[in-house]
Amino acid sequence: MSGAESFVPTPLLLSDSARARLRSLVEEEGNSQLKLRVYVTGGGCSGFQYGFDFADEVAEDDTVIEFGDVALVVDPLSYQYLVGSTVDFEEGLAGARFLVQNPNATTTCGCGASFMV
């Protein structure tokens, strides 16, 4: 007889570069209560797409993940698609942006903004 296996999902992570950029943006806004909201919506070339926004208010069912002096906020619908992901920040010739490195995505588009699970 085999027993049930236990699985503890890895929470959403924030890279050092994303943490530094978020800290900088919070300081620019002068509001230490600002958090980076990460969400998933339908659309994009692969089915779902990532979105980012600033939140100074948190809904009762939101998940807040703190990283010292900065934090991410994720709604419950988006969280299921983002578990185990890392939010990163990159600057390059195409500009600067936050992005999600999602191990749950089976397909992603070339720009990395949309995915399929």
Coordinates of N, CA, C and O in Angstrom, one line a residue:
M1 N 0.8 -1.2 0.0 CA 0.0 0.0 0.0 C 0.9 1.2 0.0 O 1.8 1.3 0.8
S2 N 0.6 2.2 -0.9 CA 1.4 3.4 -0.9 C 0.7 4.5 -0.2 O -0.6 4.6 -0.3
G3 N 1.4 5.4 0.4 CA 0.8 6.5 1.1 C 0.7 7.7 0.1 O 1.3 7.8 -0.9
A4 N 0.0 8.7 0.6 CA -0.2 9.9 -0.2 C 1.1 10.7 -0.1 O 1.8 10.7 0.9
E5 N 1.5 11.3 -1.2 CA 2.7 12.2 -1.3 C 2.4 13.6 -0.9 O 1.3 14.1 -1.2
S6 N 3.2 14.2 -0.2 CA 3.1 15.5 0.3 C 3.7 16.5 -0.7 O 4.8 16.2 -1.2
F7 N 3.1 17.6 -1.0 CA 3.6 18.6 -2.0 C 3.4 19.9 -1.4 O 2.3 20.3 -1.1
V8 N 4.5 20.7 -1.2 CA 4.4 22.1 -0.8 C 4.9 23.0 -1.9 O 6.0 22.9 -2.3
P9 N 4.0 23.8 -2.5 CA 4.3 24.6 -3.6 C 5.3 25.7 -3.2 O 5.3 26.2 -2.1
T10 N 6.2 26.0 -4.1 CA 7.2 27.1 -3.9 C 6.4 28.4 -4.1 O 5.7 28.6 -5.1
P11 N 6.5 29.3 -3.2 CA 5.8 30.6 -3.4 C 6.4 31.4 -4.5 O 7.5 31.1 -5.1
L12 N 5.8 32.5 -4.8 CA 6.3 33.4 -5.8 C 7.6 34.1 -5.3 O 7.7 34.4 -4.2
L13 N 8.6 34.2 -6.2 CA 9.9 34.7 -5.8 C 10.1 36.0 -6.5 O 9.5 36.3 -7.5
L14 N 11.0 36.8 -6.0 CA 11.4 38.1 -6.5 C 12.9 38.2 -6.7 O 13.6 38.0 -5.7
S15 N 13.4 38.4 -7.9 CA 14.8 38.4 -8.1 C 15.4 39.7 -7.5 O 14.7 40.6 -7.2
D16 N 16.7 39.7 -7.3 CA 17.4 40.8 -6.8 C 17.2 42.1 -7.6 O 17.0 43.2 -7.1
S17 N 17.3 41.9 -9.0 CA 17.1 43.1 -9.8 C 15.7 43.6 -9.8 O 15.4 44.9 -9.8
A18 N 14.7 42.8 -9.6 CA 13.3 43.2 -9.5 C 13.1 43.9 -8.1 O 12.4 44.9 -8.1
R19 N 13.7 43.3 -7.1 CA 13.6 43.9 -5.8 C 14.2 45.3 -5.8 O 13.6 46.2 -5.2
A20 N 15.3 45.5 -6.4 CA 16.0 46.8 -6.4 C 15.2 47.8 -7.2 O 15.0 48.9 -6.8
R21 N 14.6 47.4 -8.4 CA 13.8 48.3 -9.2 C 12.5 48.6 -8.4 O 12.1 49.8 -8.5
L22 N 11.9 47.7 -7.8 CA 10.6 47.9 -7.1 C 10.9 48.9 -5.9 O 10.2 49.8 -5.7
R23 N 12.0 48.7 -5.2 CA 12.4 49.6 -4.1 C 12.6 51.0 -4.6 O 12.1 52.0 -4.0
S24 N 13.2 51.1 -5.8 CA 13.5 52.4 -6.4 C 12.1 53.1 -6.8 O 12.0 54.3 -6.5
L25 N 11.2 52.4 -7.3 CA 9.9 52.9 -7.8 C 9.1 53.4 -6.5 O 8.4 54.4 -6.6
V26 N 9.1 52.6 -5.5 CA 8.4 52.9 -4.3 C 9.0 54.2 -3.7 O 8.2 55.1 -3.3
E27 N 10.3 54.3 -3.7 CA 10.9 55.5 -3.2 C 10.6 56.8 -4.0 O 10.3 57.8 -3.5
E28 N 10.5 56.6 -5.3 CA 10.2 57.7 -6.2 C 8.7 58.2 -6.0 O 8.5 59.3 -6.0
E29 N 7.8 57.2 -5.7 CA 6.4 57.6 -5.4 C 6.2 58.1 -4.0 O 5.2 58.8 -3.8
G30 N 7.2 57.9 -3.1 CA 7.1 58.4 -1.8 C 6.0 57.8 -1.0 O 5.4 58.4 0.0
N31 N 5.7 56.5 -1.3 CA 4.6 55.8 -0.6 C 5.1 54.4 -0.2 O 5.1 53.5 -1.1
S32 N 5.5 54.2 1.0 CA 6.1 52.9 1.4 C 5.1 51.8 1.4 O 5.5 50.6 1.6
Q33 N 3.8 52.1 1.3 CA 2.8 51.1 1.3 C 2.5 50.5 -0.1 O 1.8 49.5 -0.2
L34 N 3.2 51.0 -1.2 CA 3.0 50.5 -2.5 C 3.6 49.1 -2.6 O 4.7 48.8 -2.1
K35 N 2.8 48.2 -3.3 CA 3.3 46.9 -3.6 C 3.1 46.6 -5.1 O 2.3 47.3 -5.7
L36 N 3.9 45.7 -5.6 CA 3.8 45.3 -7.0 C 2.7 44.3 -7.1 O 2.9 43.2 -6.6
R37 N 1.6 44.6 -7.8 CA 0.6 43.6 -8.1 C 0.9 42.8 -9.4 O 1.2 43.4 -10.4
V38 N 1.0 41.5 -9.3 CA 1.2 40.6 -10.4 C 0.0 39.9 -10.7 O -0.6 39.3 -9.8
Y39 N -0.5 39.8 -11.9 CA -1.7 39.1 -12.2 C -1.7 38.5 -13.6 O -0.8 38.7 -14.4
V40 N -2.6 37.6 -13.8 CA -2.8 36.8 -15.0 C -4.2 37.1 -15.6 O -5.1 37.1 -14.9
T41 N -4.2 37.4 -16.9 CA -5.5 37.6 -17.6 C -5.5 36.8 -18.8 O -4.5 36.3 -19.3
G42 N -6.7 36.5 -19.3 CA -6.8 35.8 -20.6 C -6.4 36.7 -21.7 O -6.5 37.9 -21.7
G43 N -5.8 36.1 -22.8 CA -5.4 36.9 -23.9 C -3.9 36.6 -24.3 O -3.3 35.7 -23.7
G44 N -3.4 37.4 -25.1 CA -2.0 37.2 -25.5 C -2.0 36.1 -26.6 O -2.9 35.4 -26.8
C45 N -0.9 36.0 -27.2 CA -0.8 35.0 -28.3 C -0.7 33.6 -27.8 O -0.9 32.7 -28.6
S46 N -0.5 33.3 -26.5 CA -0.4 32.0 -26.0 C -1.5 31.6 -25.1 O -1.5 30.5 -24.5
G47 N -2.5 32.4 -24.9 CA -3.7 32.1 -24.1 C -3.8 32.9 -22.8 O -4.9 33.4 -22.5
F48 N -2.8 33.1 -22.1 CA -2.8 34.0 -20.9 C -1.7 35.0 -21.0 O -0.7 34.8 -21.7
Q49 N -1.9 36.1 -20.3 CA -0.8 37.1 -20.3 C -0.6 37.6 -18.9 O -1.5 37.6 -18.1
Y50 N 0.6 38.1 -18.6 CA 1.0 38.6 -17.3 C 0.7 40.1 -17.3 O 0.8 40.8 -18.3
G51 N 0.4 40.6 -16.1 CA 0.2 42.0 -16.0 C 0.8 42.5 -14.7 O 1.0 41.7 -13.7
F52 N 1.2 43.8 -14.6 CA 1.8 44.3 -13.4 C 1.2 45.7 -13.2 O 0.9 46.4 -14.1
D53 N 1.0 46.0 -11.9 CA 0.4 47.3 -11.5 C 0.9 47.6 -10.1 O 1.4 46.7 -9.4
F54 N 0.7 48.8 -9.7 CA 1.0 49.1 -8.3 C -0.3 49.1 -7.5 O -1.3 49.5 -7.9
A55 N -0.2 48.6 -6.3 CA -1.3 48.5 -5.4 C -0.9 49.1 -4.0 O 0.1 48.8 -3.5
D56 N -1.8 50.0 -3.5 CA -1.6 50.5 -2.1 C -2.7 49.9 -1.3 O -2.6 50.1 0.0
E57 N -3.7 49.3 -1.9 CA -4.7 48.7 -1.2 C -4.7 47.2 -1.5 O -4.5 46.8 -2.7
V58 N -5.0 46.3 -0.5 CA -5.0 44.9 -0.7 C -6.4 44.3 -0.4 O -6.9 44.7 0.7
A59 N -6.9 43.5 -1.3 CA -8.2 42.9 -1.0 C -8.1 41.8 0.0 O -7.0 41.3 0.2
E60 N -9.2 41.5 0.7 CA -9.1 40.5 1.7 C -8.6 39.1 1.2 O -7.9 38.4 2.0
D61 N -8.9 38.7 0.0 CA -8.5 37.4 -0.5 C -7.2 37.5 -1.3 O -6.8 36.5 -1.8
D62 N -6.5 38.6 -1.4 CA -5.2 38.7 -2.0 C -4.1 38.0 -1.2 O -4.3 37.9 0.1
T63 N -3.1 37.6 -1.8 CA -1.9 37.0 -1.1 C -0.8 38.1 -1.2 O -0.5 38.6 -2.3
V64 N -0.3 38.4 -0.1 CA 0.8 39.4 0.0 C 2.1 38.6 0.3 O 2.1 37.9 1.3
I65 N 3.1 38.8 -0.5 CA 4.4 38.1 -0.3 C 5.4 39.2 -0.1 O 5.7 40.0 -1.0
E66 N 6.0 39.2 1.1 CA 6.9 40.3 1.5 C 8.4 39.8 1.3 O 8.7 38.7 1.6
F67 N 9.2 40.8 0.8 CA 10.6 40.6 0.6 C 11.3 41.7 1.3 O 11.8 42.7 0.6
G68 N 11.4 41.7 2.6 CA 12.0 42.8 3.3 C 11.1 44.1 3.2 O 10.0 44.1 3.7
D69 N 11.7 45.1 2.6 CA 11.0 46.4 2.5 C 10.1 46.5 1.2 O 9.5 47.6 1.0
V70 N 9.9 45.5 0.4 CA 9.0 45.5 -0.7 C 8.2 44.3 -0.7 O 8.5 43.3 0.0
A71 N 7.1 44.3 -1.5 CA 6.1 43.2 -1.5 C 5.4 43.0 -2.8 O 5.3 44.0 -3.6
L72 N 5.0 41.8 -3.1 CA 4.2 41.5 -4.2 C 2.8 41.2 -3.7 O 2.6 40.7 -2.6
V73 N 1.8 41.5 -4.5 CA 0.4 41.2 -4.2 C -0.2 40.3 -5.4 O 0.1 40.7 -6.6
V74 N -0.9 39.3 -5.1 CA -1.4 38.4 -6.1 C -2.8 38.0 -5.8 O -3.1 37.6 -4.6
D75 N -3.8 38.2 -6.7 CA -5.2 37.7 -6.4 C -5.2 36.2 -6.5 O -4.4 35.6 -7.0
P76 N -6.3 35.6 -5.9 CA -6.3 34.1 -5.8 C -6.4 33.4 -7.1 O -5.8 32.3 -7.3
L77 N -7.1 34.0 -8.1 CA -7.1 33.4 -9.4 C -5.8 33.3 -10.1 O -5.4 32.3 -10.7
S78 N -5.0 34.4 -10.0 CA -3.7 34.5 -10.7 C -2.7 33.6 -9.9 O -1.8 33.1 -10.5
Y79 N -2.8 33.5 -8.6 CA -1.8 32.8 -7.8 C -1.6 31.4 -8.3 O -0.5 30.9 -8.3
Q80 N -2.7 30.7 -8.6 CA -2.6 29.3 -9.0 C -1.7 29.1 -10.3 O -1.1 28.1 -10.5
Y81 N -1.7 30.1 -11.1 CA -0.8 30.1 -12.3 C 0.6 30.5 -12.1 O 1.5 30.3 -12.9
L82 N 0.8 31.2 -11.0 CA 2.1 31.8 -10.7 C 2.9 31.1 -9.6 O 4.1 31.4 -9.4
V83 N 2.4 30.1 -9.0 CA 3.1 29.4 -7.9 C 4.4 28.9 -8.5 O 4.4 28.2 -9.5
G84 N 5.5 29.1 -7.8 CA 6.8 28.7 -8.2 C 7.5 29.6 -9.2 O 8.7 29.4 -9.5
S85 N 6.9 30.7 -9.6 CA 7.5 31.6 -10.6 C 8.4 32.6 -9.9 O 8.3 32.8 -8.7
T86 N 9.2 33.2 -10.7 CA 10.1 34.3 -10.3 C 9.8 35.6 -11.0 O 9.7 35.5 -12.3
V87 N 9.5 36.6 -10.3 CA 9.3 37.9 -11.0 C 10.7 38.6 -11.1 O 11.5 38.7 -10.1
D88 N 11.1 39.0 -12.3 CA 12.4 39.5 -12.6 C 12.2 40.9 -13.2 O 11.1 41.3 -13.6
F89 N 13.3 41.6 -13.3 CA 13.3 42.9 -14.0 C 14.6 42.9 -14.9 O 15.6 42.6 -14.5
E90 N 14.3 43.4 -16.1 CA 15.5 43.4 -17.1 C 15.4 44.8 -17.8 O 14.4 45.3 -18.1
E91 N 16.7 45.2 -18.1 CA 16.8 46.4 -18.9 C 17.7 46.0 -20.1 O 18.7 45.3 -20.0
G92 N 17.3 46.5 -21.3 CA 18.0 46.1 -22.5 C 17.7 47.1 -23.6 O 17.1 48.1 -23.4
L93 N 18.1 46.7 -24.8 CA 17.9 47.6 -26.0 C 16.4 47.8 -26.2 O 16.0 48.8 -26.8
A94 N 15.5 46.8 -25.9 CA 14.1 46.9 -26.1 C 13.4 47.7 -25.0 O 12.2 47.9 -25.0
G95 N 14.1 48.1 -23.9 CA 13.6 48.9 -22.8 C 13.7 48.1 -21.5 O 14.4 47.2 -21.4
A96 N 13.0 48.6 -20.5 CA 13.0 48.0 -19.2 C 11.7 47.5 -18.9 O 10.6 48.1 -19.2
R97 N 11.6 46.3 -18.2 CA 10.3 45.7 -17.9 C 10.5 44.6 -16.8 O 11.5 44.0 -16.6
F98 N 9.4 44.5 -16.1 CA 9.2 43.3 -15.2 C 8.8 42.2 -16.0 O 8.0 42.3 -17.0
L99 N 9.2 41.0 -15.7 CA 8.7 39.8 -16.4 C 8.6 38.6 -15.4 O 9.2 38.7 -14.3
V100 N 7.9 37.6 -15.9 CA 7.7 36.4 -15.0 C 8.4 35.2 -15.7 O 8.2 34.9 -16.8
Q101 N 9.2 34.5 -14.9 CA 9.8 33.2 -15.3 C 9.0 32.2 -14.6 O 9.1 32.0 -13.4
N102 N 8.1 31.5 -15.4 CA 7.1 30.6 -14.9 C 7.4 29.2 -15.3 O 7.3 28.8 -16.4
P103 N 7.7 28.3 -14.3 CA 8.0 26.9 -14.6 C 6.7 26.1 -14.9 O 6.8 25.0 -15.4
N104 N 5.6 26.7 -14.7 CA 4.3 26.0 -15.0 C 3.9 26.2 -16.4 O 3.0 25.5 -16.9
A105 N 4.5 27.1 -17.1 CA 4.1 27.4 -18.5 C 4.6 26.3 -19.5 O 5.8 26.0 -19.4
T106 N 3.7 25.8 -20.3 CA 4.1 24.8 -21.2 C 4.5 25.4 -22.5 O 5.3 24.8 -23.3
T107 N 4.0 26.6 -22.8 CA 4.3 27.3 -24.0 C 4.4 28.8 -23.7 O 3.5 29.3 -22.9
T108 N 5.3 29.5 -24.2 CA 5.4 31.0 -24.1 C 5.6 31.6 -25.4 O 6.0 31.0 -26.4
C109 N 5.2 32.9 -25.5 CA 5.4 33.6 -26.8 C 6.9 34.1 -26.8 O 7.6 34.1 -25.8
G110 N 7.2 34.7 -27.9 CA 8.6 35.2 -28.1 C 8.9 36.3 -27.2 O 10.1 36.5 -26.7
C111 N 7.9 37.2 -26.8 CA 8.2 38.3 -26.0 C 8.2 38.0 -24.5 O 8.6 38.8 -23.7
G112 N 7.7 36.8 -24.2 CA 7.6 36.4 -22.8 C 6.5 37.0 -22.0 O 6.4 36.7 -20.8
A113 N 5.6 37.7 -22.7 CA 4.5 38.3 -21.9 C 3.2 37.4 -21.9 O 2.3 37.7 -21.1
S114 N 3.2 36.4 -22.7 CA 2.0 35.5 -22.6 C 2.5 34.0 -22.5 O 3.6 33.7 -22.9
F115 N 1.5 33.2 -22.1 CA 1.9 31.8 -21.8 C 0.7 30.9 -21.9 O -0.5 31.3 -21.9
M116 N 0.9 29.6 -21.8 CA -0.1 28.6 -21.8 C 0.3 27.5 -20.7 O 1.5 27.2 -20.6
V117 N -0.6 27.0 -20.0 CA -0.3 25.9 -19.0 C -1.0 24.7 -19.4 O -1.9 24.6 -20.2

